[in-house]
Coordinates of N, CA, C and O in Angstrom, one line a residue:
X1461 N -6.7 17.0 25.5 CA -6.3 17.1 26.9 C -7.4 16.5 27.7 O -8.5 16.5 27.2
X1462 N -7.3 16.0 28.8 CA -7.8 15.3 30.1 C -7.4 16.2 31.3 O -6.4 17.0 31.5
X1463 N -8.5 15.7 32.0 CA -8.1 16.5 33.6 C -8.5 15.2 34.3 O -8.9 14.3 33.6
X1464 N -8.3 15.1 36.1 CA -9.3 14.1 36.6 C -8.2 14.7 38.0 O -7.4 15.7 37.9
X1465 N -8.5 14.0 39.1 CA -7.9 14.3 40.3 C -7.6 12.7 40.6 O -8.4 11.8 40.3
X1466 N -6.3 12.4 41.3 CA -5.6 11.3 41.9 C -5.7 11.4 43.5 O -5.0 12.5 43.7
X1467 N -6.0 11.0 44.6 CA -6.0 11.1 45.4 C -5.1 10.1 46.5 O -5.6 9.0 46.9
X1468 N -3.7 10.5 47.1 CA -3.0 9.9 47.8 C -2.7 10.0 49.2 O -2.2 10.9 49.9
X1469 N -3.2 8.7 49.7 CA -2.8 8.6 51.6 C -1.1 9.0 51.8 O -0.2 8.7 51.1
X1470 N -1.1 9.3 52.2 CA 0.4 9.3 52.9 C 0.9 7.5 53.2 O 2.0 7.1 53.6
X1471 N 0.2 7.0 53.1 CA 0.7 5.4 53.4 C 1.0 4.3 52.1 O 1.7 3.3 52.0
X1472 N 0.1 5.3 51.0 CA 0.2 5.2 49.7 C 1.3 5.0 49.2 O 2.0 6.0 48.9
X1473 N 1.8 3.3 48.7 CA 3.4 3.1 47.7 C 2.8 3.6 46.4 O 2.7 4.8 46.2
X1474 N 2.2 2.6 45.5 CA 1.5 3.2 44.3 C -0.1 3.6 44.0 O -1.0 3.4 44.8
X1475 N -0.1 4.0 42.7 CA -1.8 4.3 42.1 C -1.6 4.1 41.1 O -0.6 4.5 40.5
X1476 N -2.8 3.2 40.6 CA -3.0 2.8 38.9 C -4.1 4.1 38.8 O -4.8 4.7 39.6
X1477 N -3.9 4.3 37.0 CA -4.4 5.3 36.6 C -4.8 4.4 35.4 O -4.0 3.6 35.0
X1478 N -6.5 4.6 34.9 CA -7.1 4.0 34.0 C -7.0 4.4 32.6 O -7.8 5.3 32.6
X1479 N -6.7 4.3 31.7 CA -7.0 5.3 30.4 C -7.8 4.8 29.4 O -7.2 3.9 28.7
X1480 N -8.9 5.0 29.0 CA -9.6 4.0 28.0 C -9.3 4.2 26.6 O -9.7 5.3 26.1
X1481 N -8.8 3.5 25.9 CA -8.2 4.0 24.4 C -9.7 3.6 23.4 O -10.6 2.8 23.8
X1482 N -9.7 4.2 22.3 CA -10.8 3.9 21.3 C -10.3 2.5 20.5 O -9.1 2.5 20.0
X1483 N -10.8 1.8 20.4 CA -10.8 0.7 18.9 C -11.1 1.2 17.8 O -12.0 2.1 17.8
X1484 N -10.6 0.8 16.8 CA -10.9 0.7 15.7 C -10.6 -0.2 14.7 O -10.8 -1.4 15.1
X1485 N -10.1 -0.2 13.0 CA -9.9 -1.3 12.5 C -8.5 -0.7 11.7 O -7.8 -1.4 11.0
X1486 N -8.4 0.5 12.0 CA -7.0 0.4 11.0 C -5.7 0.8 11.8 O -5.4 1.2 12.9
X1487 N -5.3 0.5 11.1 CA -3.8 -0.1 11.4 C -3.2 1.6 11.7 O -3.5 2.7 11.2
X1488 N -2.2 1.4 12.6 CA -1.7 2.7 12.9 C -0.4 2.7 13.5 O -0.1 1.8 14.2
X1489 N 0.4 3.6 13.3 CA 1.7 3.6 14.1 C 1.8 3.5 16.0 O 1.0 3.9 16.8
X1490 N 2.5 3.1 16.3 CA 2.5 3.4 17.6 C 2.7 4.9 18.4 O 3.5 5.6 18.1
X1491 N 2.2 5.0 19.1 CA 1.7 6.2 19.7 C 2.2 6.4 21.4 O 2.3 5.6 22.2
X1492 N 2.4 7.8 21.4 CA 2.8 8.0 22.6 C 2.3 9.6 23.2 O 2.3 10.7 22.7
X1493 N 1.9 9.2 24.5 CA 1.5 10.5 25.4 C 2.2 10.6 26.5 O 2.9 9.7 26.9
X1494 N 2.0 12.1 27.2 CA 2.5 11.8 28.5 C 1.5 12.5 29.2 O 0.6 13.3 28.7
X1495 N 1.9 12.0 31.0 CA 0.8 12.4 32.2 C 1.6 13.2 32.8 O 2.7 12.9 33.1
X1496 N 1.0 14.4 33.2 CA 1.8 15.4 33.8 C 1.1 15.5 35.4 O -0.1 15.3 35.7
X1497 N 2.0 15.7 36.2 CA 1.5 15.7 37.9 C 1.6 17.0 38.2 O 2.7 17.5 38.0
X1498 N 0.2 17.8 38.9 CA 0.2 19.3 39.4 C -0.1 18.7 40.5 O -0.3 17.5 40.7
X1499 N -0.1 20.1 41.6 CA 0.0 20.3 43.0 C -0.3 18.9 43.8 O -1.3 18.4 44.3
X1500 N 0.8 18.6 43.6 CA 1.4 17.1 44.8 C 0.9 17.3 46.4 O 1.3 18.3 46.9
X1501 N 0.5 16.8 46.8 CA 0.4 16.6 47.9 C 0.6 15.9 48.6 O -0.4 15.3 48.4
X1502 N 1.7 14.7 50.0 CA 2.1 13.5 49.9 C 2.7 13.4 49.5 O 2.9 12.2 49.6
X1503 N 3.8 14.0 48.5 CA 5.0 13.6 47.8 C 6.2 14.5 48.4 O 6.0 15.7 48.4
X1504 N 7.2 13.9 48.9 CA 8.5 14.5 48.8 C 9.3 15.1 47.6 O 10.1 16.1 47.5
X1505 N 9.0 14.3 46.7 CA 9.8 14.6 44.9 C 8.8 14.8 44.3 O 7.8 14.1 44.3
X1506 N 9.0 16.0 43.6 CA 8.0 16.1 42.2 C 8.2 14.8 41.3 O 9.3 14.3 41.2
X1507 N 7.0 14.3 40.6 CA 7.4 13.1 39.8 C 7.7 13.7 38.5 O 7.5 14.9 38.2
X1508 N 8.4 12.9 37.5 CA 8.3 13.4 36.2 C 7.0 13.0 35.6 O 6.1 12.4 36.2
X1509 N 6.9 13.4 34.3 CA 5.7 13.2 33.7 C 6.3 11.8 33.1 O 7.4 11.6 32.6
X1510 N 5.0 10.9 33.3 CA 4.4 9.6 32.6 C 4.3 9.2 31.4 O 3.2 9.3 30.9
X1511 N 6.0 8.4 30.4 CA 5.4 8.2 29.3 C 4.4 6.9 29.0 O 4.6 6.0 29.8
X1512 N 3.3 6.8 27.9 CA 2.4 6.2 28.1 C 2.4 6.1 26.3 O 2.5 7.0 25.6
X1513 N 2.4 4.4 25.9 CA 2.6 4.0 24.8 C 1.8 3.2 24.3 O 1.7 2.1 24.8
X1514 N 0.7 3.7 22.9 CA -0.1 2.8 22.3 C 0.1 2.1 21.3 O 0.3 2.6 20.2
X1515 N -0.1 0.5 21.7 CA 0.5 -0.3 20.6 C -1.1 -0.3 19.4 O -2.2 -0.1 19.8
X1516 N -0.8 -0.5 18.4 CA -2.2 -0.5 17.4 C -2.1 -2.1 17.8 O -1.0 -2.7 18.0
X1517 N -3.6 -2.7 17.9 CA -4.0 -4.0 17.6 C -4.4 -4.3 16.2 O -4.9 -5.4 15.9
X1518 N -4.4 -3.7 15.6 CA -4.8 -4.0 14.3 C -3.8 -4.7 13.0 O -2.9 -3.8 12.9
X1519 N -3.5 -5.5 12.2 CA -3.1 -6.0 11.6 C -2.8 -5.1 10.1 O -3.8 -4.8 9.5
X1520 N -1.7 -4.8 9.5 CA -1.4 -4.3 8.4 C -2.2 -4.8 7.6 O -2.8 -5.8 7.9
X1521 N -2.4 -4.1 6.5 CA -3.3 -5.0 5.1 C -2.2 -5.4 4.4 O -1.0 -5.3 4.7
X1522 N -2.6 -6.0 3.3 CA -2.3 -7.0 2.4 C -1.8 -5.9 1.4 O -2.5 -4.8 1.4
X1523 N -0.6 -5.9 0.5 CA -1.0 -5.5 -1.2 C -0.7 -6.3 -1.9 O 0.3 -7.0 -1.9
X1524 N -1.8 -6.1 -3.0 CA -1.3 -7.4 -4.0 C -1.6 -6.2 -5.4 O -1.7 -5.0 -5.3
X1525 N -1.7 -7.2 -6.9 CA -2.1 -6.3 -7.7 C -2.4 -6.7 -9.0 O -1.6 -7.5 -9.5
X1526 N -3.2 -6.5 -9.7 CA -4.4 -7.2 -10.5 C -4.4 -6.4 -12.0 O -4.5 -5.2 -12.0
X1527 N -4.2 -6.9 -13.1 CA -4.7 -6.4 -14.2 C -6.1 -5.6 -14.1 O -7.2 -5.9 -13.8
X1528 N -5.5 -4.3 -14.5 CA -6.7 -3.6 -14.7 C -8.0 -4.0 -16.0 O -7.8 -3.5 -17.1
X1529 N -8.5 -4.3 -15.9 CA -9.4 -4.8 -16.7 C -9.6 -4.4 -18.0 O -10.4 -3.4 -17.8
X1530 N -9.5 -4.4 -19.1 CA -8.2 -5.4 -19.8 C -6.6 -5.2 -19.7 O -6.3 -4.1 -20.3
X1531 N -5.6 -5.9 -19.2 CA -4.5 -5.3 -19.2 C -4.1 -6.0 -20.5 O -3.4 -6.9 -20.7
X1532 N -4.9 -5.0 -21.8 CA -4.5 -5.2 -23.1 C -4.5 -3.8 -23.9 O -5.4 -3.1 -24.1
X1533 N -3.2 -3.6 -24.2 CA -3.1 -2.6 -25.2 C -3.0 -2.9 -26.6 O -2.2 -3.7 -27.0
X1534 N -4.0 -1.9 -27.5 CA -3.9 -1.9 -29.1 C -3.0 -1.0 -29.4 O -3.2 0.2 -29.0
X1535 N -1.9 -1.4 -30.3 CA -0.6 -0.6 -30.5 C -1.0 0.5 -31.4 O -0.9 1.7 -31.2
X1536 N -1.3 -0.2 -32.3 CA -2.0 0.6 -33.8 C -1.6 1.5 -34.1 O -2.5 2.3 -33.9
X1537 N -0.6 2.1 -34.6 CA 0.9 2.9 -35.1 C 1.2 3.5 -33.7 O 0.9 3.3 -32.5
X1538 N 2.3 4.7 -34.6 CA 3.3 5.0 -33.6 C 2.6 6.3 -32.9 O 1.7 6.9 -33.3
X1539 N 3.5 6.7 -31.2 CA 3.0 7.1 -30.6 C 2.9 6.1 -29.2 O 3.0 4.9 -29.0
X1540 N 2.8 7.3 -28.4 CA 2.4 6.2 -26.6 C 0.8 6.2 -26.3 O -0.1 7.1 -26.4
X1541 N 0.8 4.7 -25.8 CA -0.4 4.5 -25.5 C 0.2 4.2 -23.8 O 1.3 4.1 -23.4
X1542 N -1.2 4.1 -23.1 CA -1.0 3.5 -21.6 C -1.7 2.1 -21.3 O -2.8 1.8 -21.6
X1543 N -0.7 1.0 -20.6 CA -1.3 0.0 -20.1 C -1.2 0.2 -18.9 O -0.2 0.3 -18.3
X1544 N -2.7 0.4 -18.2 CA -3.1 0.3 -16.4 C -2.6 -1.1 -15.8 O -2.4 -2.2 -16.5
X1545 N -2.5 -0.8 -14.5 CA -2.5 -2.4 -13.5 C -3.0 -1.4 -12.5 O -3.1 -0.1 -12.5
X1546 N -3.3 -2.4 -11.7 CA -4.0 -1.7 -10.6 C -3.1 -2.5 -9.2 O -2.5 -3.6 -9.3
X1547 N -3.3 -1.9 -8.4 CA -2.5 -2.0 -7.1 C -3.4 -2.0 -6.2 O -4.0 -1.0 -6.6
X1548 N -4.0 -2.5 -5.1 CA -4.9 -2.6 -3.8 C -4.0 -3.2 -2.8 O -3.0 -4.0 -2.9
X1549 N -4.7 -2.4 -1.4 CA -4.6 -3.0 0.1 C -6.1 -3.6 0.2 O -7.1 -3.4 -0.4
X1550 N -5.8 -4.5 1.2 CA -7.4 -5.4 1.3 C -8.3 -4.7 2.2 O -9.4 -5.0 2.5
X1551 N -7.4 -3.6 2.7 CA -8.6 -2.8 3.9 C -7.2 -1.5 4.0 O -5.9 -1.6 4.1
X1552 N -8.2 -0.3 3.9 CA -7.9 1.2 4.2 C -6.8 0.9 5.5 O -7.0 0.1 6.4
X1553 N -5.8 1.8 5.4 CA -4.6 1.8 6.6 C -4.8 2.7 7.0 O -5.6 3.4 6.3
X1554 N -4.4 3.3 8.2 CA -4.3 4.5 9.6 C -2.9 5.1 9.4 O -2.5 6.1 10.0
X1555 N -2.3 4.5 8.5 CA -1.0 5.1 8.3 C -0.6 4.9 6.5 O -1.2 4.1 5.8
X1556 N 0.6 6.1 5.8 CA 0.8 5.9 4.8 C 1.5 4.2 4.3 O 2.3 3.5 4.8
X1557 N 0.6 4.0 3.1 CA 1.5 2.6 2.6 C 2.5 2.5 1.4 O 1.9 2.5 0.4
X1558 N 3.7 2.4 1.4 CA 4.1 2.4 -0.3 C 4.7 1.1 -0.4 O 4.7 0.2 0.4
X1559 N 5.3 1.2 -1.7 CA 5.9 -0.4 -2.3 C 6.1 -0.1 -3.2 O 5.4 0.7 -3.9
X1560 N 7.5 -0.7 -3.7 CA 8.2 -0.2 -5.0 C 7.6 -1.4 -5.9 O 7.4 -2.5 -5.3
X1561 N 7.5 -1.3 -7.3 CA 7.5 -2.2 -8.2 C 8.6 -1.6 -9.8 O 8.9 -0.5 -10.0
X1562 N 8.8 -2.8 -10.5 CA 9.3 -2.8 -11.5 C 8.5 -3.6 -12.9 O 7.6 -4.4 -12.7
X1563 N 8.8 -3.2 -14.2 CA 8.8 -4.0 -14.7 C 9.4 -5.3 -15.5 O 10.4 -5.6 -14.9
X1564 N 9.2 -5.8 -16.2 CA 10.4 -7.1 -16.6 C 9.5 -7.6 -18.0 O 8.3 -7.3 -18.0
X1565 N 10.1 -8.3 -18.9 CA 10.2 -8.1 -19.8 C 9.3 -10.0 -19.8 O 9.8 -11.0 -19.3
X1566 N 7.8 -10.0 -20.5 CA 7.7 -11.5 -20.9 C 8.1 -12.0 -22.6 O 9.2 -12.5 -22.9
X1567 N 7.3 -11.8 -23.6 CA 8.1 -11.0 -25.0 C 8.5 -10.2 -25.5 O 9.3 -10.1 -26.4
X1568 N 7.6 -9.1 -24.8 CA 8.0 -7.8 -25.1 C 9.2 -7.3 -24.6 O 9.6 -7.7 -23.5
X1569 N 9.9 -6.4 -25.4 CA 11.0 -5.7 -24.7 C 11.3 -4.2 -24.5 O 11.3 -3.3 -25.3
X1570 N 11.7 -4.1 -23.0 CA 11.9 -2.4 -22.4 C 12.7 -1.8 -23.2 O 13.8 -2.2 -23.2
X1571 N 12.4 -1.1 -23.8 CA 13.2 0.2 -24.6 C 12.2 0.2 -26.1 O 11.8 1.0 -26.9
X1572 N 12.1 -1.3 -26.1 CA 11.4 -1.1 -27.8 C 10.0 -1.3 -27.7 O 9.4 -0.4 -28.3
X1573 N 9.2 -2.4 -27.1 CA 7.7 -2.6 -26.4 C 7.1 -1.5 -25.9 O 6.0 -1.0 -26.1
X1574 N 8.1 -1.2 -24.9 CA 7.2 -0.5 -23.6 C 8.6 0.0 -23.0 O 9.8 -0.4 -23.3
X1575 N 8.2 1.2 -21.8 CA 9.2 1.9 -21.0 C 8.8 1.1 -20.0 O 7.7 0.8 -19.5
X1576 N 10.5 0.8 -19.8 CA 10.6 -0.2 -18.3 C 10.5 1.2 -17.2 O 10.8 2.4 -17.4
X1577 N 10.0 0.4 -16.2 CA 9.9 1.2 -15.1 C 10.1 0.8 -13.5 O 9.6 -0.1 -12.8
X1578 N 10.8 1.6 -13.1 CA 11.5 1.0 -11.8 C 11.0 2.2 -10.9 O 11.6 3.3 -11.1
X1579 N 9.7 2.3 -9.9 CA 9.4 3.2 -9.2 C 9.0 2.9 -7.5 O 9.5 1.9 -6.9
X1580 N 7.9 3.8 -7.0 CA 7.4 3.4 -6.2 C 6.3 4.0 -6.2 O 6.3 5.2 -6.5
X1581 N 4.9 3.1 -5.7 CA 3.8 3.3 -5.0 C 3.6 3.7 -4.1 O 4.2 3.2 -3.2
X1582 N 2.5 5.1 -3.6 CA 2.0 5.6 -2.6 C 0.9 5.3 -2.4 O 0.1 5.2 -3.3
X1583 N 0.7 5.0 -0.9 CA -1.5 5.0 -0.7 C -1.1 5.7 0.9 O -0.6 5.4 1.9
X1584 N -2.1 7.1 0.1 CA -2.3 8.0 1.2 C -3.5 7.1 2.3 O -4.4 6.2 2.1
X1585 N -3.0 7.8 3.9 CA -4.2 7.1 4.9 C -5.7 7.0 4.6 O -6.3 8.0 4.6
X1586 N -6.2 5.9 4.4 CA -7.9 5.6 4.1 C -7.6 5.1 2.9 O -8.4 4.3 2.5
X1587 N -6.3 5.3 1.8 CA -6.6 4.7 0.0 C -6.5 3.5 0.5 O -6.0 3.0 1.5
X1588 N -7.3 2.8 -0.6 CA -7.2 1.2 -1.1 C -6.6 1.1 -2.5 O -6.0 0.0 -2.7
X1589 N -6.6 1.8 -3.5 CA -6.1 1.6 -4.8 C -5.7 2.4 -5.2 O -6.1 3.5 -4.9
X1590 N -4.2 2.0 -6.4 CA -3.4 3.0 -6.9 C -3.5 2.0 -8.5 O -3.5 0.8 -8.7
X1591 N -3.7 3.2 -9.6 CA -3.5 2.5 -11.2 C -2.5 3.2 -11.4 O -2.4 4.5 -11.4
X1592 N -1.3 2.2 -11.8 CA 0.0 2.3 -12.3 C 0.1 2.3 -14.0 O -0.3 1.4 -14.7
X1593 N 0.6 3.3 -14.5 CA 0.5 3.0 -16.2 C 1.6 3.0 -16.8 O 2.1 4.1 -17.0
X1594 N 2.1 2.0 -17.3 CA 3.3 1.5 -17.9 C 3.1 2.0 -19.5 O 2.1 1.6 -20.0
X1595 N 3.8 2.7 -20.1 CA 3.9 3.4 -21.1 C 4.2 2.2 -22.7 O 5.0 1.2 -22.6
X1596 N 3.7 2.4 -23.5 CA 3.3 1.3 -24.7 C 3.9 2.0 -26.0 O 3.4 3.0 -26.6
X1597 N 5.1 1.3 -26.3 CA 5.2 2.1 -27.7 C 4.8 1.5 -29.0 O 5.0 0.3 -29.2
X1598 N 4.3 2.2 -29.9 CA 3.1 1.9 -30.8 C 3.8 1.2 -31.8 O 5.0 1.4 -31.5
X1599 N 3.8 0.6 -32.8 CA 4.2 0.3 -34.5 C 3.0 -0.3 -35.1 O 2.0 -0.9 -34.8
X1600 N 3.5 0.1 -36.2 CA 2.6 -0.7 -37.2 C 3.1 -2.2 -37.6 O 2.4 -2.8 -38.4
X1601 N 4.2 -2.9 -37.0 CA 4.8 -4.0 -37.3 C 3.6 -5.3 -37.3 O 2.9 -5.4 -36.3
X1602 N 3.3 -6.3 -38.3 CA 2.8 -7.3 -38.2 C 3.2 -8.3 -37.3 O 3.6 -9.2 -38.0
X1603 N 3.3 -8.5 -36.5 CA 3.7 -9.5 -35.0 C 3.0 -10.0 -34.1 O 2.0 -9.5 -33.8
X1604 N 3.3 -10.9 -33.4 CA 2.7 -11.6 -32.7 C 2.3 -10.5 -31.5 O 3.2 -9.7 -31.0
X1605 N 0.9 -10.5 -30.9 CA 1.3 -10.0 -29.4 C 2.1 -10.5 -28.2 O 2.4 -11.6 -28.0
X1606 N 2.5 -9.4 -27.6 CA 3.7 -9.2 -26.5 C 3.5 -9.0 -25.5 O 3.1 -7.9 -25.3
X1607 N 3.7 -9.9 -24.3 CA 3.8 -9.7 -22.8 C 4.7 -8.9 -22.0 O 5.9 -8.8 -22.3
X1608 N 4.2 -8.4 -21.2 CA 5.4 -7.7 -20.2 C 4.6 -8.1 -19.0 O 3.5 -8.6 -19.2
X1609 N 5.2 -8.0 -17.4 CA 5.0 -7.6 -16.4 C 5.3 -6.8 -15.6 O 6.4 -6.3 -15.7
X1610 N 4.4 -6.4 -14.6 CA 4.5 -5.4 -13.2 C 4.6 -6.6 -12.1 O 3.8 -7.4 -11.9
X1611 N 6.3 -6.3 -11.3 CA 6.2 -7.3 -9.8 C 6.1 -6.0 -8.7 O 6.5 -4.8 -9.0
X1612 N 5.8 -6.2 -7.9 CA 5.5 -5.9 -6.9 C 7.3 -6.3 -6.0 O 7.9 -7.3 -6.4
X1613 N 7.7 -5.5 -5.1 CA 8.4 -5.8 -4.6 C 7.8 -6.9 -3.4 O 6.7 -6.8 -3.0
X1614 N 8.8 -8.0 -2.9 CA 8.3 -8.2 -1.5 C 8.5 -7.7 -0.1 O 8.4 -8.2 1.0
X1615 N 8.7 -6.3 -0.5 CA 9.2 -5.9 1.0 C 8.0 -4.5 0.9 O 7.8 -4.3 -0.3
X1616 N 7.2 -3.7 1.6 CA 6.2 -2.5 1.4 C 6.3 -2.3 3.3 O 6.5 -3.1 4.2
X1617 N 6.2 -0.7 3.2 CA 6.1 -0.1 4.3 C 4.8 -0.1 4.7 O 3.9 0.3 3.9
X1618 N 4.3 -0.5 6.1 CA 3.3 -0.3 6.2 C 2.0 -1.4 5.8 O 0.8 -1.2 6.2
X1619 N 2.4 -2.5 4.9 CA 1.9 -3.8 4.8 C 2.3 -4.5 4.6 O 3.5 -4.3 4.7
X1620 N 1.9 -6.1 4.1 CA 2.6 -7.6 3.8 C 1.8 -7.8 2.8 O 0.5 -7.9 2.8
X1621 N 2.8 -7.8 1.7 CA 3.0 -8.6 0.6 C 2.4 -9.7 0.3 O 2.8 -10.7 0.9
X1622 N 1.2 -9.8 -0.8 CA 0.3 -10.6 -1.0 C 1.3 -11.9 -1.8 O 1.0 -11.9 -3.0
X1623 N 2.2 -12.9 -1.4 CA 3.2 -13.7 -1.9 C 2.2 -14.3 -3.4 O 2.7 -14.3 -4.6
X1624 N 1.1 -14.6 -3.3 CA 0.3 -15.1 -4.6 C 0.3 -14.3 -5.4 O 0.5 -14.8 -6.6
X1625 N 0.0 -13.0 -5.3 CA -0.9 -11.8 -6.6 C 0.5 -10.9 -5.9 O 0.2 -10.0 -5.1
X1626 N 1.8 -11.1 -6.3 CA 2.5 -10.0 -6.6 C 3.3 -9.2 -7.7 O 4.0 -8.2 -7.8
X1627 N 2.6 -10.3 -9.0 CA 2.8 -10.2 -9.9 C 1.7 -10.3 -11.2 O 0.9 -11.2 -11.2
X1628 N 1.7 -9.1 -12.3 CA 0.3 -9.1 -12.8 C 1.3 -8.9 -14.4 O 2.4 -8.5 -14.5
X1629 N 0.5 -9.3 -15.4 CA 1.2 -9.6 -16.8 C -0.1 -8.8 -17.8 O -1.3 -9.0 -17.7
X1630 N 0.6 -7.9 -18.8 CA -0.3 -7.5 -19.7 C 0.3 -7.7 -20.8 O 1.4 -8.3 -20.8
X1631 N -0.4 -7.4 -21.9 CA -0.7 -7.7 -23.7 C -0.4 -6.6 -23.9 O -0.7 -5.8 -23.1
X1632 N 0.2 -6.2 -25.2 CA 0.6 -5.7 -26.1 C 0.1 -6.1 -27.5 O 0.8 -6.9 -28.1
X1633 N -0.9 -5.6 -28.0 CA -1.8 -6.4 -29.0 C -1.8 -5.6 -30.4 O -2.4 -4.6 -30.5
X1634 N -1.1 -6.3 -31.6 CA -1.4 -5.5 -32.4 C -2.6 -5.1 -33.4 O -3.6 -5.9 -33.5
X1635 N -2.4 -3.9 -34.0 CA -3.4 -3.5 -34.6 C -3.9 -4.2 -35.7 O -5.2 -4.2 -35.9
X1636 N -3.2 -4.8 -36.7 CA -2.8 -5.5 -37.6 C -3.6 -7.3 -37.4 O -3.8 -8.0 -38.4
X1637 N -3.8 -7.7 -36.3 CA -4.0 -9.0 -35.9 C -5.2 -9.4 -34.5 O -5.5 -10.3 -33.7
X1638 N -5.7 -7.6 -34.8 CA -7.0 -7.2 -33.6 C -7.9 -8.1 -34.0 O -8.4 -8.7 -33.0
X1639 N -8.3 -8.4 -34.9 CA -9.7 -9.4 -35.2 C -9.7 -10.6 -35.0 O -10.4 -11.3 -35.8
X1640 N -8.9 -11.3 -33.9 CA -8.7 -12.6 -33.5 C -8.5 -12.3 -32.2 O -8.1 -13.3 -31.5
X1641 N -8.7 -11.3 -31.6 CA -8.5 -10.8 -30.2 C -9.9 -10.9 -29.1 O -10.8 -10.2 -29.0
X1642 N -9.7 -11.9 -28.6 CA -11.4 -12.1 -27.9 C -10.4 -12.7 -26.5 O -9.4 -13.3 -26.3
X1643 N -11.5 -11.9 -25.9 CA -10.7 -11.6 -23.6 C -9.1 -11.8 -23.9 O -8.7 -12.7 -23.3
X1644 N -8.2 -11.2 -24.5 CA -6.9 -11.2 -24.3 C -6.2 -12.5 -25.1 O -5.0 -12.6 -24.9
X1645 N -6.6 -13.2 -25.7 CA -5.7 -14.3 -26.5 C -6.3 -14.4 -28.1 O -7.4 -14.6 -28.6
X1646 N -4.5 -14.3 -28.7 CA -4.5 -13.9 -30.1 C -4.8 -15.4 -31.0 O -4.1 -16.4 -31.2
X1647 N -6.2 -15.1 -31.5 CA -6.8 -16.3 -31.9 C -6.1 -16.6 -33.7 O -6.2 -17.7 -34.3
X1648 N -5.5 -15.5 -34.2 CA -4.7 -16.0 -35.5 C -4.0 -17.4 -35.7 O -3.4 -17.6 -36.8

């Protein structure tokens, strides 16, 4: 709350009234107050109260989203393993951010590779990163390693869509053909 006093001539059409808002850097919804008028003096009509609307100057962040460092999973029998990706905004928001992503199939395949997943992302106000873990099903099968991807949708509440990095691809590596495995490419 605020107080202050307005002082009006009787000759008086209008009065500007100052409000100094704070800056900052994050991004926020638009905002709204109102100004309430006590003991009038000079006025014939009570006024209503003043709505008063803050636009944020600040720019949404970016999301894009990046292999978690190694987005390589060792299968090595059966059982679930997890492959991470990681998800970032390029700067903390003033407001919640989400965005749905999916997966899709590079050799690997949803139901027999890995559990496809069709969800959505949350980043609570101030997060920058969310690790998404796509579920890995294990064999002992001798085979080549297997790609899958995480896209990102292009549409997210509350940011824009990094169009370059909206899509991140991981490995599926077997256990059987690990010793040719150096930074993610199957040297057999």
């Amino acid at each position: 709350y605020a107080f202050g006093t307005l002082t009006n001539k009787p000759t008086d059409i209008s009065k500007r009234i100052t409000i100094k808002t704070i800056n900052d850097s994050l991004n926020k919804p638009t905002r709204q107050f109102l100004i309430y008028f006590a003991n009038l003096d000079n006025f014939s009509l009570a006024p209503l109260p003043v709505v008063v609307t803050v636009n944020d100057n600040d720019p949404p962040p970016s999301v894009f989203i990046e292999d978690a460092p190694p987005a390589l999973v060792l299968e090595g029998g059966p059982g679930l393993k997890n492959m991470a990706f990681t998800v970032r905004l390029s700067a903390p928001s003033g407001q919640g951010v989400s965005i749905d992503y999916s997966t899709s199939d590079g050799t690997a395949t949803a139901g027999i590779d890995y559990m496809g997943t069709n969800t959505t992302v949350f980043f609570d106000l101030g997060d920058t990163n969310r690790t998404i873990l796509i579920p890995i099903f294990g064999d002992s099968l001798n085979e080549t390693n297997e790609t899958l991807f995480v896209n990102l949708s292009l549409v997210a509440d509350n940011a824009i869509v990094d169009t370059n990095r909206f899509r991140a691809q991981g490995i599926c590596a077997h256990a059987l053909r690990r010793r040719g495995l150096r930074r993610g490419r199957d040297l057999d």
